[in-house]
Short mmCIF file of C-alpha atoms in Angstrom, two decimals:
data_model
loop_
_atom_site.label_atom_id
_atom_site.label_comp_id
_atom_site.label_asym_id
_atom_site.label_seq_id
_atom_site.Cartn_x
_atom_site.Cartn_y
_atom_site.Cartn_z
CA MET A 1 0.00 0.00 0.00
CA PRO A 2 1.34 3.49 -0.79
CA LYS A 3 2.22 5.53 2.24
CA SER A 4 0.03 8.54 2.91
CA LYS A 5 1.73 11.91 2.64
CA PRO A 6 2.12 13.96 5.79
CA SER A 7 -0.29 16.85 6.11
CA PRO A 8 0.93 20.44 5.52
CA SER A 9 0.38 21.23 9.19
CA LYS A 10 2.51 18.24 10.16
CA ASN A 11 5.24 19.37 7.75
CA ALA A 12 5.09 22.81 9.27
CA GLN A 13 5.48 21.38 12.73
CA ASN A 14 8.47 19.32 11.60
CA ARG A 15 10.11 22.32 9.98
CA ALA A 16 9.52 24.41 13.08
CA GLN A 17 11.07 21.75 15.27
CA SER A 18 14.07 21.48 12.96
CA ALA A 19 14.51 25.21 12.99
CA ARG A 20 14.50 25.30 16.77
CA SER A 21 17.07 22.50 16.88
CA ALA A 22 19.21 24.35 14.35
CA LYS A 23 19.28 27.38 16.61
CA GLY A 24 20.92 25.26 19.23
CA ARG A 25 18.03 25.08 21.66
CA PRO A 26 18.34 21.93 23.76
CA THR A 27 15.65 19.30 23.29
CA ALA A 28 13.96 17.80 26.32
CA ALA A 29 15.71 14.68 27.56
CA PRO A 30 13.54 11.62 28.19
CA PRO A 31 12.82 10.98 31.87
CA ARG A 32 15.06 8.52 33.65
CA PRO A 33 13.55 5.18 34.67
CA THR A 34 12.81 4.88 38.38
CA VAL A 35 11.80 2.05 40.66
CA LYS A 36 8.37 3.66 40.87
CA GLY A 37 8.19 3.69 37.08
CA TRP A 38 8.97 -0.03 36.84
CA ILE A 39 6.45 -0.83 39.56
CA GLY A 40 3.88 1.29 37.77
CA ALA A 41 4.50 -0.59 34.52
CA ALA A 42 3.98 -3.88 36.35
CA ARG A 43 0.53 -2.49 37.33
CA LEU A 44 0.41 -4.13 40.74
CA ARG A 45 -3.21 -3.09 41.19
CA THR A 46 -4.13 -5.77 38.61
CA LEU A 47 -2.46 -8.60 40.55
CA PRO A 48 -5.58 -9.33 42.64
CA LEU A 49 -7.06 -10.55 39.36
CA ALA A 50 -4.34 -13.22 39.30
CA VAL A 51 -4.56 -14.16 42.97
CA ALA A 52 -8.35 -14.45 43.26
CA PRO A 53 -9.00 -17.19 40.65
CA VAL A 54 -6.20 -19.37 42.04
CA ALA A 55 -7.65 -19.01 45.55
CA LEU A 56 -11.07 -19.95 44.21
CA GLY A 57 -9.70 -22.95 42.38
CA ALA A 58 -7.88 -24.11 45.51
CA GLY A 59 -11.02 -23.59 47.58
CA ALA A 60 -13.08 -25.67 45.16
CA ALA A 61 -10.34 -28.34 45.13
CA SER A 62 -10.42 -28.59 48.92
CA LEU A 63 -13.99 -29.91 48.64
CA GLN A 64 -12.63 -32.96 46.81
CA GLY A 65 -9.65 -33.80 48.99
CA LYS A 66 -6.32 -32.64 50.35
CA VAL A 67 -4.59 -29.87 48.40
CA ASP A 68 -0.86 -30.04 47.66
CA PRO A 69 0.60 -26.71 48.86
CA LEU A 70 3.49 -26.82 46.38
CA LEU A 71 1.17 -27.20 43.41
CA ALA A 72 -1.05 -24.43 44.75
CA TRP A 73 1.91 -22.06 45.02
CA LEU A 74 3.06 -22.99 41.51
CA CYS A 75 -0.42 -22.23 40.15
CA LEU A 76 -0.26 -18.86 41.89
CA ALA A 77 3.20 -18.21 40.43
CA VAL A 78 1.95 -18.94 36.91
CA ALA A 79 -1.01 -16.61 37.29
CA VAL A 80 0.94 -13.72 38.84
CA LEU A 81 3.93 -13.96 36.48
CA LEU A 82 1.63 -14.17 33.48
CA GLN A 83 -0.30 -11.12 34.66
CA ILE A 84 2.89 -9.09 35.08
CA GLY A 85 4.11 -10.29 31.70
CA VAL A 86 0.85 -9.14 30.10
CA ASN A 87 1.23 -5.73 31.71
CA PHE A 88 4.78 -5.22 30.43
CA ALA A 89 3.80 -6.55 27.01
CA ASN A 90 0.97 -4.02 26.89
CA ASP A 91 3.38 -1.26 27.89
CA TYR A 92 5.69 -2.25 25.04
CA SER A 93 3.06 -2.81 22.34
CA ASP A 94 0.97 0.27 23.13
CA GLY A 95 4.14 2.33 23.44
CA VAL A 96 5.63 1.40 20.06
CA ARG A 97 2.25 1.91 18.39
CA GLY A 98 1.91 5.38 19.90
CA THR A 99 -1.33 4.45 21.61
CA ASP A 100 -0.06 5.55 25.02
CA ASP A 101 1.11 8.92 23.69
CA VAL A 102 -2.36 10.32 24.36
CA ARG A 103 -3.25 8.31 27.47
CA VAL A 104 -4.69 10.14 30.49
CA GLY A 105 -3.52 7.66 33.13
CA PRO A 106 -0.05 7.23 34.62
CA ALA A 107 2.83 7.49 32.13
CA ARG A 108 4.18 4.22 30.74
CA LEU A 109 7.82 3.24 30.38
CA THR A 110 7.86 2.83 26.61
CA ALA A 111 5.66 5.79 25.70
CA SER A 112 7.53 8.14 28.04
CA ARG A 113 10.87 7.03 26.48
CA ALA A 114 12.15 6.45 30.03
CA VAL A 115 13.25 2.97 28.94
CA LYS A 116 14.13 1.60 25.53
CA ALA A 117 11.27 -0.32 23.97
CA LYS A 118 13.53 -3.34 23.49
CA THR A 119 14.27 -3.41 27.22
CA VAL A 120 10.57 -3.42 28.10
CA LEU A 121 10.04 -6.22 25.58
CA ILE A 122 12.81 -8.29 27.16
CA VAL A 123 11.27 -7.82 30.61
CA ALA A 124 7.85 -8.87 29.31
CA LEU A 125 9.27 -11.99 27.66
CA SER A 126 11.23 -12.77 30.82
CA PHE A 127 8.06 -12.86 32.89
CA PHE A 128 6.37 -15.02 30.28
CA GLY A 129 9.39 -17.29 30.48
CA LEU A 130 9.22 -17.51 34.27
CA ALA A 131 5.51 -18.32 34.05
CA ALA A 132 6.36 -21.06 31.56
CA VAL A 133 8.98 -22.51 33.93
CA ALA A 134 6.44 -22.62 36.79
CA GLY A 135 3.96 -24.22 34.43
CA LEU A 136 6.51 -26.79 33.30
CA ALA A 137 7.15 -27.67 36.94
CA ILE A 138 3.43 -28.32 37.36
CA VAL A 139 3.42 -30.57 34.32
CA ILE A 140 6.42 -32.56 35.55
CA ILE A 141 4.94 -33.03 39.04
CA THR A 142 1.43 -33.97 37.86
CA GLY A 143 2.29 -35.76 34.63
CA ILE A 144 -0.58 -33.91 32.88
CA TYR A 145 1.32 -33.03 29.72
CA TRP A 146 -1.59 -31.59 27.78
CA LEU A 147 -1.42 -28.66 30.20
CA LEU A 148 1.52 -27.48 28.05
CA ILE A 149 -1.01 -26.65 25.34
CA VAL A 150 -3.11 -24.62 27.78
CA GLY A 151 -0.05 -22.74 29.01
CA ALA A 152 1.15 -22.01 25.49
CA ALA A 153 -2.32 -20.75 24.54
CA ALA A 154 -2.36 -18.46 27.57
CA ILE A 155 1.01 -16.91 26.66
CA VAL A 156 0.06 -16.49 23.00
CA ALA A 157 -3.24 -14.89 24.00
CA ALA A 158 -1.43 -12.61 26.44
CA TRP A 159 0.95 -11.38 23.74
CA PHE A 160 -1.62 -10.80 21.00
CA TYR A 161 -3.89 -8.88 23.33
CA THR A 162 -2.06 -5.72 22.24
CA GLY A 163 0.82 -7.25 20.26
CA GLY A 164 1.12 -8.33 16.65
CA LYS A 165 -0.33 -6.72 13.53
CA HIS A 166 -3.93 -7.31 14.51
CA PRO A 167 -4.21 -7.24 18.33
CA TYR A 168 -7.61 -8.43 19.46
CA GLY A 169 -7.58 -5.94 22.35
CA TYR A 170 -7.94 -3.27 19.64
CA ALA A 171 -11.01 -5.05 18.27
CA GLY A 172 -13.17 -5.09 21.38
CA LEU A 173 -12.25 -8.62 22.49
CA GLY A 174 -10.20 -7.76 25.57
CA GLU A 175 -13.03 -8.61 27.97
CA LEU A 176 -13.40 -12.02 26.37
CA PHE A 177 -9.71 -12.70 26.94
CA VAL A 178 -9.75 -11.78 30.63
CA PHE A 179 -13.00 -13.68 31.21
CA VAL A 180 -11.63 -16.88 29.67
CA PHE A 181 -8.03 -16.84 30.93
CA PHE A 182 -8.20 -14.83 34.17
CA GLY A 183 -11.57 -16.29 35.05
CA LEU A 184 -12.44 -19.76 33.83
CA VAL A 185 -9.01 -21.12 32.86
CA ALA A 186 -7.23 -19.87 35.99
CA THR A 187 -9.92 -21.11 38.38
CA VAL A 188 -10.86 -24.39 36.72
CA GLY A 189 -7.24 -25.04 35.76
CA THR A 190 -6.08 -24.62 39.35
CA MET A 191 -8.67 -27.08 40.64
CA TYR A 192 -7.80 -29.63 37.97
CA VAL A 193 -4.08 -29.39 38.72
CA LEU A 194 -4.75 -29.93 42.43
CA VAL A 195 -7.31 -32.77 42.35
CA SER A 196 -7.56 -33.90 38.70
CA THR A 197 -11.26 -33.08 38.45
CA VAL A 198 -13.54 -30.07 37.90
CA SER A 199 -16.68 -29.23 39.88
CA LEU A 200 -19.64 -26.98 39.20
CA GLU A 201 -18.42 -24.72 42.00
CA ALA A 202 -15.14 -24.14 40.16
CA VAL A 203 -16.95 -23.24 36.92
CA LEU A 204 -19.33 -20.87 38.67
CA CYS A 205 -16.54 -19.23 40.65
CA GLY A 206 -14.40 -18.96 37.51
CA ALA A 207 -17.22 -17.18 35.71
CA ALA A 208 -17.83 -14.88 38.68
CA ILE A 209 -14.23 -13.74 39.03
CA GLY A 210 -13.99 -13.51 35.26
CA PHE A 211 -16.80 -10.97 35.20
CA ILE A 212 -15.07 -8.93 37.91
CA ALA A 213 -11.91 -8.95 35.78
CA CYS A 214 -14.03 -7.73 32.85
CA ALA A 215 -15.34 -4.92 35.08
CA VAL A 216 -11.78 -3.85 35.91
CA LEU A 217 -10.88 -3.70 32.22
CA MET A 218 -14.10 -1.88 31.40
CA ALA A 219 -13.47 0.80 34.04
CA ASN A 220 -10.02 1.32 32.56
CA ASN A 221 -11.33 1.53 29.00
CA ILE A 222 -14.22 3.88 29.82
CA ARG A 223 -11.61 6.30 31.16
CA ASP A 224 -9.71 6.11 27.86
CA ILE A 225 -12.62 6.16 25.37
CA ALA A 226 -11.77 9.56 23.87
CA GLN A 227 -8.05 8.82 23.62
CA ASP A 228 -8.57 5.33 22.22
CA ARG A 229 -10.82 6.68 19.50
CA LEU A 230 -8.07 9.06 18.43
CA VAL A 231 -5.58 6.22 17.90
CA GLY A 232 -8.02 3.71 16.44
CA LYS A 233 -8.09 1.40 19.47
CA LYS A 234 -11.60 -0.03 19.28
CA THR A 235 -12.09 -1.43 22.75
CA LEU A 236 -15.51 -2.74 23.74
CA ALA A 237 -16.11 0.56 25.53
CA VAL A 238 -15.36 2.47 22.32
CA LYS A 239 -17.60 0.19 20.27
CA VAL A 240 -20.67 0.36 22.49
CA GLY A 241 -20.21 3.95 23.60
CA ASP A 242 -19.81 5.66 26.96
CA ARG A 243 -23.30 5.13 28.36
CA ALA A 244 -23.62 1.46 27.39
CA ALA A 245 -20.09 0.77 28.65
CA ARG A 246 -21.00 2.13 32.09
CA ILE A 247 -24.09 -0.08 32.16
CA LEU A 248 -22.03 -3.09 31.10
CA TYR A 249 -19.66 -2.45 33.98
CA VAL A 250 -22.59 -2.66 36.42
CA VAL A 251 -23.79 -5.89 34.76
CA PHE A 252 -20.32 -7.38 35.07
CA MET A 253 -20.37 -6.56 38.78
CA ILE A 254 -23.90 -7.90 39.41
CA VAL A 255 -23.33 -11.39 37.96
CA PRO A 256 -20.76 -12.46 40.62
CA TYR A 257 -23.25 -11.64 43.36
CA ILE A 258 -25.90 -13.77 41.68
CA VAL A 259 -23.39 -16.62 41.77
CA LEU A 260 -22.67 -15.81 45.41
CA GLY A 261 -26.38 -16.01 46.16
CA LEU A 262 -26.42 -19.55 44.78
CA LEU A 263 -23.39 -20.53 46.85
CA THR A 264 -24.99 -19.25 50.06
CA LEU A 265 -27.55 -22.05 49.73
CA LEU A 266 -24.80 -24.62 50.30
CA TYR A 267 -21.99 -22.91 52.21
CA PRO A 268 -22.77 -21.20 55.56
CA ILE A 269 -19.85 -18.76 55.47
CA ALA A 270 -20.56 -17.55 51.94
CA PRO A 271 -23.09 -14.82 52.96
CA LEU A 272 -20.25 -12.93 54.67
CA VAL A 273 -18.79 -12.21 51.22
CA PHE A 274 -21.75 -9.89 50.57
CA PHE A 275 -19.88 -7.37 52.73
CA THR A 276 -17.72 -6.72 49.66
CA LEU A 277 -20.73 -4.79 48.33
CA LEU A 278 -19.55 -2.00 50.66
CA ILE A 279 -16.75 -1.52 48.12
CA ALA A 280 -18.52 -2.69 44.96
CA VAL A 281 -21.45 -0.28 45.25
CA PRO A 282 -19.28 2.87 45.59
CA ALA A 283 -17.18 1.65 42.66
CA ALA A 284 -20.31 1.25 40.54
CA ILE A 285 -21.57 4.70 41.52
CA ILE A 286 -18.25 6.24 40.51
CA VAL A 287 -18.30 4.46 37.13
CA LEU A 288 -21.90 5.51 36.46
CA SER A 289 -21.32 9.16 37.36
CA GLY A 290 -17.56 9.69 36.97
CA LYS A 291 -16.20 12.33 34.63
CA THR A 292 -12.48 12.56 35.39
CA ALA A 293 -9.58 10.16 34.94
CA ARG A 294 -8.88 10.29 38.67
CA GLU A 295 -12.38 9.00 39.42
CA PHE A 296 -12.02 6.07 37.06
CA ILE A 297 -8.59 5.19 38.46
CA LEU A 298 -10.21 5.04 41.89
CA ALA A 299 -13.04 2.88 40.53
CA LEU A 300 -10.48 0.57 38.95
CA GLN A 301 -8.62 0.20 42.25
CA LEU A 302 -11.84 -0.45 44.17
CA THR A 303 -12.97 -3.04 41.64
CA SER A 304 -9.64 -4.85 41.86
CA MET A 305 -10.01 -4.91 45.64
CA VAL A 306 -13.52 -6.33 45.28
CA GLY A 307 -12.07 -9.08 43.10
CA LEU A 308 -9.44 -10.00 45.67
CA LEU A 309 -11.79 -9.97 48.67
CA TYR A 310 -14.52 -11.80 46.74
CA GLY A 311 -12.06 -14.48 45.64
CA LEU A 312 -10.51 -14.99 49.06
CA GLY A 313 -13.87 -14.85 50.79
CA VAL A 314 -15.59 -17.40 48.57
CA ALA A 315 -12.48 -19.63 48.64
CA ALA A 316 -12.63 -19.62 52.45
CA ALA A 317 -16.37 -20.40 52.34
CA LEU A 318 -15.67 -23.44 50.14
CA ALA A 319 -12.71 -24.63 52.18
CA PHE A 320 -14.21 -24.25 55.65
#
């Protein structure tokens, strides 16, 4: 395809910048990477979405028999390392595409030029590699070799979320990815690794935490609707529009509590998890009425906390 010619205004900007450089005016140096910057790129606030499904899977497994602590920790390692790998991969892919150049949230390593894009890529691949090593250890211990296919699929899906020529995260399929891999696969997979079977509880809990993960992503994408439209990133929030996206967020948050209502019929401790509504309701109110990036960042943090407390609470209800 022939390359489009730059617009006259763009040419004018380039000439102006060249003229300023020719006059000897110093150009702004990129910010130096800091520990805070690396931690920010790892997006630790998303890690509850990795911890919760593993806890739920372990809780469901405990109903079937004794749980091997080593395998449980390895499942947690896979989930957490994969989540961090996804976050760095997103930083790299969105940065090199220029998507993050207009973001309204915290600055990213690649987009801010604080770190070379290649370095961020290496870090992302390193975390994927560590997740693969933990997964391989699970396969060796359990002898369930077809899990290698599941692990490979998870890493490939994590990369092509924002990577590759046609990232599906740019086509409104991001919620589907997090629902499947950070909901069903993580929860059901953990139970299967621990006790070699899958129960209805694991499937229901996997769906519930998957919807909370979708809500976290939706809150993030509602915040970025205007910016994503500018760069052609067609998230689900962009596709359905601001109002429908806010309603979808609420739907995503309601479904887990319907599941919880079913679990309360069988597990006496489960009703205590309804106390997480004290966080979930304010988060939903913020998403429905929020106008600023700061408000949506708060909603995102609250939703992640709901996911963690919901996961740990339901896991405890199943186990005890």
